[in-house]
């Protein structure tokens, strides 16, 4: 992808997702994810209806009229986007790859954090850590994150969610808002998630294609594993084969839902042909 084409794509993503974050998600994000507490702001004259417990008695005695302390929310928050960039993201039977939806959701969340003056960081992972961008504030930083999401070429096509969560715990010492975006066709991350979920406010966003849920009856079909590159001739006419695949898929989905829920983490599932806008809004409102 040349520079001109990349900038054009970045701009297109910015226009679409910034509008969503500005008009829809900014307020919901702010009310859903709270700051670390309240911090002193100023002292002002008492007004009818003020809580008498907020009266500053020292200032009141000095001026011989009531003054109250004003506090404001301490909002210094950090958002970490953990994005699975393994080979299975390049799957589509509709108009968009799973990867494209993941990029749009990531950009929308990043601009929502930007609007609330929060830091945003990025971890791109496969079965290894492909890229780590430390959290920072500012529009140019968010645009850099979008550029990496669009342009980065991973070294591996496999997935290891547990390894990515372990890396997060090592690099993020303070509590952060964490979104893990993946199709979660993975296993063996339960123990790591339990530890990470205690430390961070973590949400798993599963992006999937409808056709991944079941194999249609198409006769003998050559299929390729997107993560290993293995080619295999599959008899999709066989009911046993289709049932076995469906059972495997359902097992992975159940594992994702149960593991995240047991660990006290949020879950969100979004099909590529559905509106992720509605899904995110519903999730934020339910949490808020």
XYZ file of C-alpha atoms in Angstrom:
288
model
C 0.000 0.000 0.000
C 1.603 3.287 -1.056
C 1.590 6.375 1.167
C -1.157 8.182 -0.764
C -3.498 5.195 -0.642
C -2.753 4.638 3.052
C -3.497 8.271 3.949
C -6.738 8.071 1.986
C -7.803 4.975 3.932
C -6.819 6.544 7.245
C -8.862 9.625 6.412
C -11.874 7.524 5.421
C -11.725 5.585 8.704
C -11.266 8.843 10.648
C -14.290 10.552 9.081
C -16.593 7.586 9.701
C -15.497 6.625 13.198
C -14.839 10.148 14.503
C -18.404 11.140 13.693
C -19.675 8.129 15.635
C -17.465 8.804 18.650
C -18.250 12.545 18.688
C -22.022 12.270 18.403
C -22.805 8.884 19.932
C -20.094 7.246 21.973
C -18.301 10.144 23.649
C -20.906 10.674 26.369
C -21.642 6.984 26.774
C -17.943 6.196 27.103
C -17.517 8.940 29.716
C -20.419 7.711 31.839
C -19.435 4.035 31.506
C -15.774 4.283 32.433
C -15.252 6.293 35.586
C -12.142 8.042 36.758
C -10.109 7.099 39.817
C -12.114 9.259 42.218
C -12.874 12.855 43.057
C -10.250 15.564 43.373
C -10.526 19.049 44.907
C -11.227 21.785 42.357
C -12.103 25.078 44.085
C -13.969 26.869 46.868
C -17.067 28.932 46.079
C -19.882 30.648 47.971
C -22.629 28.428 49.335
C -25.754 28.225 47.141
C -29.217 27.033 48.071
C -29.346 23.249 47.696
C -25.627 22.618 48.280
C -24.731 19.726 50.559
C -23.889 21.173 53.989
C -21.249 18.432 54.373
C -19.234 20.210 51.646
C -18.921 23.452 53.674
C -15.318 24.588 54.147
C -15.458 25.779 57.752
C -12.048 27.491 57.699
C -12.927 29.697 54.710
C -16.448 30.241 56.103
C -15.020 31.509 59.405
C -12.533 33.757 57.595
C -15.167 35.527 55.457
C -18.066 35.199 57.870
C -20.288 33.636 55.177
C -20.632 30.016 54.035
C -18.309 28.588 51.378
C -18.280 25.046 50.000
C -15.576 22.842 48.519
C -16.113 21.808 44.885
C -14.788 18.474 43.675
C -14.508 17.105 40.171
C -13.961 13.635 38.752
C -10.329 12.674 38.325
C -10.542 11.220 34.826
C -6.981 10.293 33.998
C -7.764 6.986 32.256
C -5.837 4.745 29.908
C -7.388 2.620 27.175
C -5.517 -0.327 25.687
C -6.654 -1.857 22.413
C -5.504 -5.460 22.024
C -6.105 -6.506 18.425
C -5.772 -10.029 17.027
C -4.127 -9.744 13.584
C -3.801 -13.483 12.885
C -4.767 -15.008 9.538
C -8.390 -15.765 10.456
C -9.194 -12.049 10.389
C -8.944 -12.144 6.598
C -12.207 -14.033 6.209
C -15.381 -12.703 4.645
C -18.504 -13.931 2.929
C -20.232 -10.538 2.962
C -18.940 -7.110 2.001
C -16.253 -6.772 4.704
C -13.468 -8.818 6.267
C -13.561 -9.422 10.003
C -10.330 -7.421 10.146
C -12.031 -4.352 8.635
C -14.792 -4.381 11.253
C -12.213 -4.791 14.014
C -10.327 -1.743 12.685
C -13.496 0.376 12.625
C -14.466 -0.629 16.170
C -10.919 0.050 17.385
C -10.879 3.498 15.748
C -14.280 4.381 17.219
C -13.126 3.421 20.715
C -9.860 5.315 20.275
C -11.629 8.523 19.209
C -14.057 8.150 22.142
C -11.058 8.058 24.483
C -9.520 11.028 22.653
C -12.690 13.057 23.093
C -12.483 12.440 26.847
C -8.770 13.325 26.952
C -7.725 9.776 27.879
C -4.591 7.940 26.779
C -4.783 5.184 24.148
C -2.306 2.370 23.525
C -2.207 -0.561 21.104
C -1.062 -4.183 21.187
C -1.162 -6.115 17.923
C -0.819 -9.849 18.487
C -0.848 -13.213 16.705
C 0.814 -16.076 18.579
C 3.495 -13.517 19.380
C 3.489 -9.804 20.198
C 3.679 -8.127 16.812
C 3.597 -4.488 17.917
C 3.253 -2.455 21.096
C 2.444 1.260 21.028
C 2.576 2.759 24.557
C -0.462 4.817 25.644
C -0.448 8.517 24.770
C -2.919 11.335 24.241
C -3.658 13.332 21.103
C -5.149 13.073 17.649
C -1.854 12.407 15.878
C -1.274 9.442 18.180
C -4.740 8.009 17.434
C -4.119 8.440 13.697
C -0.848 6.551 14.067
C -2.747 3.685 15.718
C -5.197 3.610 12.798
C -2.320 3.588 10.296
C -0.751 0.594 12.033
C -4.082 -1.234 12.120
C -4.465 -0.707 8.386
C -0.901 -1.293 7.249
C 0.864 -3.636 9.663
C 1.889 -7.022 8.273
C 2.186 -9.716 10.970
C 5.091 -12.155 11.164
C 2.761 -15.012 12.133
C -0.776 -16.050 11.156
C -1.528 -18.028 14.320
C -3.260 -16.883 17.539
C -2.357 -16.960 21.226
C -4.721 -14.848 23.333
C -3.124 -15.997 26.594
C 0.325 -14.787 25.548
C -1.094 -11.369 24.628
C -2.861 -11.041 28.005
C 0.324 -12.004 29.842
C 2.244 -9.349 27.907
C -0.395 -6.753 28.824
C 0.056 -7.537 32.531
C 3.797 -7.089 32.201
C 3.735 -3.722 30.399
C 0.686 -2.120 32.043
C 1.331 -1.761 35.773
C -1.576 0.618 36.412
C -5.240 -0.233 35.886
C -6.477 0.344 32.320
C -9.623 -0.019 30.249
C -8.808 -2.922 27.924
C -10.636 -4.078 24.798
C -9.533 -7.395 23.276
C -10.747 -7.613 19.671
C -10.605 -11.049 18.049
C -12.718 -13.824 16.567
C -11.624 -15.852 19.622
C -11.139 -19.056 17.654
C -8.642 -19.865 20.362
C -8.246 -21.780 23.607
C -6.172 -22.062 26.779
C -6.370 -18.441 27.971
C -8.598 -18.934 31.023
C -5.920 -18.741 33.746
C -4.211 -15.697 32.256
C -7.560 -13.936 31.818
C -8.459 -14.491 35.480
C -5.272 -12.735 36.562
C -5.566 -9.910 33.999
C -9.275 -9.386 34.686
C -8.570 -8.643 38.360
C -6.112 -5.920 37.449
C -7.835 -4.234 34.488
C -11.342 -3.312 33.302
C -11.386 -5.813 30.443
C -13.890 -6.450 27.633
C -13.683 -9.109 24.927
C -15.195 -8.112 21.563
C -15.770 -11.160 19.348
C -16.116 -10.336 15.645
C -17.331 -13.191 13.461
C -18.849 -14.104 10.102
C -22.210 -15.856 9.911
C -20.794 -18.549 7.604
C -18.247 -19.557 10.254
C -21.004 -21.004 12.409
C -21.866 -23.850 10.052
C -20.394 -25.485 6.945
C -22.896 -25.517 4.062
C -23.466 -28.687 2.029
C -21.295 -28.014 -1.045
C -19.939 -31.490 -1.759
C -16.167 -32.100 -1.834
C -14.407 -28.809 -1.113
C -10.722 -27.984 -0.662
C -10.330 -25.802 2.420
C -7.355 -23.946 3.812
C -6.702 -23.141 7.451
C -6.087 -19.372 7.468
C -3.694 -19.627 10.409
C -1.620 -22.714 9.517
C -1.951 -22.676 5.731
C -2.891 -26.374 5.751
C -4.969 -27.541 2.773
C -7.519 -30.289 3.253
C -10.194 -31.881 1.103
C -13.459 -31.805 3.080
C -16.617 -33.749 2.275
C -19.251 -31.191 3.222
C -21.994 -33.589 2.135
C -21.230 -35.621 5.241
C -23.626 -34.744 8.032
C -21.094 -36.065 10.525
C -18.429 -33.648 9.227
C -20.780 -30.683 9.375
C -21.934 -31.583 12.893
C -18.354 -32.006 14.097
C -17.401 -28.567 12.761
C -20.508 -26.962 14.285
C -19.734 -28.571 17.652
C -16.130 -27.293 17.514
C -17.275 -23.759 16.666
C -19.900 -23.744 19.438
C -17.281 -25.018 21.883
C -14.988 -22.069 21.108
C -17.840 -19.548 21.455
C -18.983 -21.067 24.757
C -15.409 -21.047 26.041
C -15.093 -17.357 25.167
C -18.362 -16.384 26.872
C -17.911 -18.496 30.001
C -14.231 -17.673 30.479
C -14.731 -13.911 30.223
C -17.855 -13.963 32.407
C -16.222 -16.082 35.143
C -13.252 -13.715 35.146
C -15.525 -10.711 35.747
C -14.883 -9.307 32.266
C -17.360 -7.877 29.763
C -18.292 -9.629 26.521
C -19.622 -8.381 23.218
C -20.256 -10.387 20.044
C -20.618 -8.649 16.688
C -21.330 -10.304 13.352
C -19.728 -8.579 10.367
C -23.102 -7.908 8.722
C -24.606 -6.416 11.903
C -24.338 -2.849 13.206
C -21.466 -2.657 15.673
C -22.769 0.834 16.538
C -25.909 -0.613 18.148
C -23.897 -3.344 19.843
C -21.454 -0.884 21.421
C -24.183 1.531 22.508
C -26.181 -1.266 24.140
C -23.075 -2.495 25.931
C -22.107 0.970 27.197
C -25.624 1.744 28.399
C -25.931 -1.606 30.153
C -22.647 -1.019 31.947
C -23.322 2.634 32.703
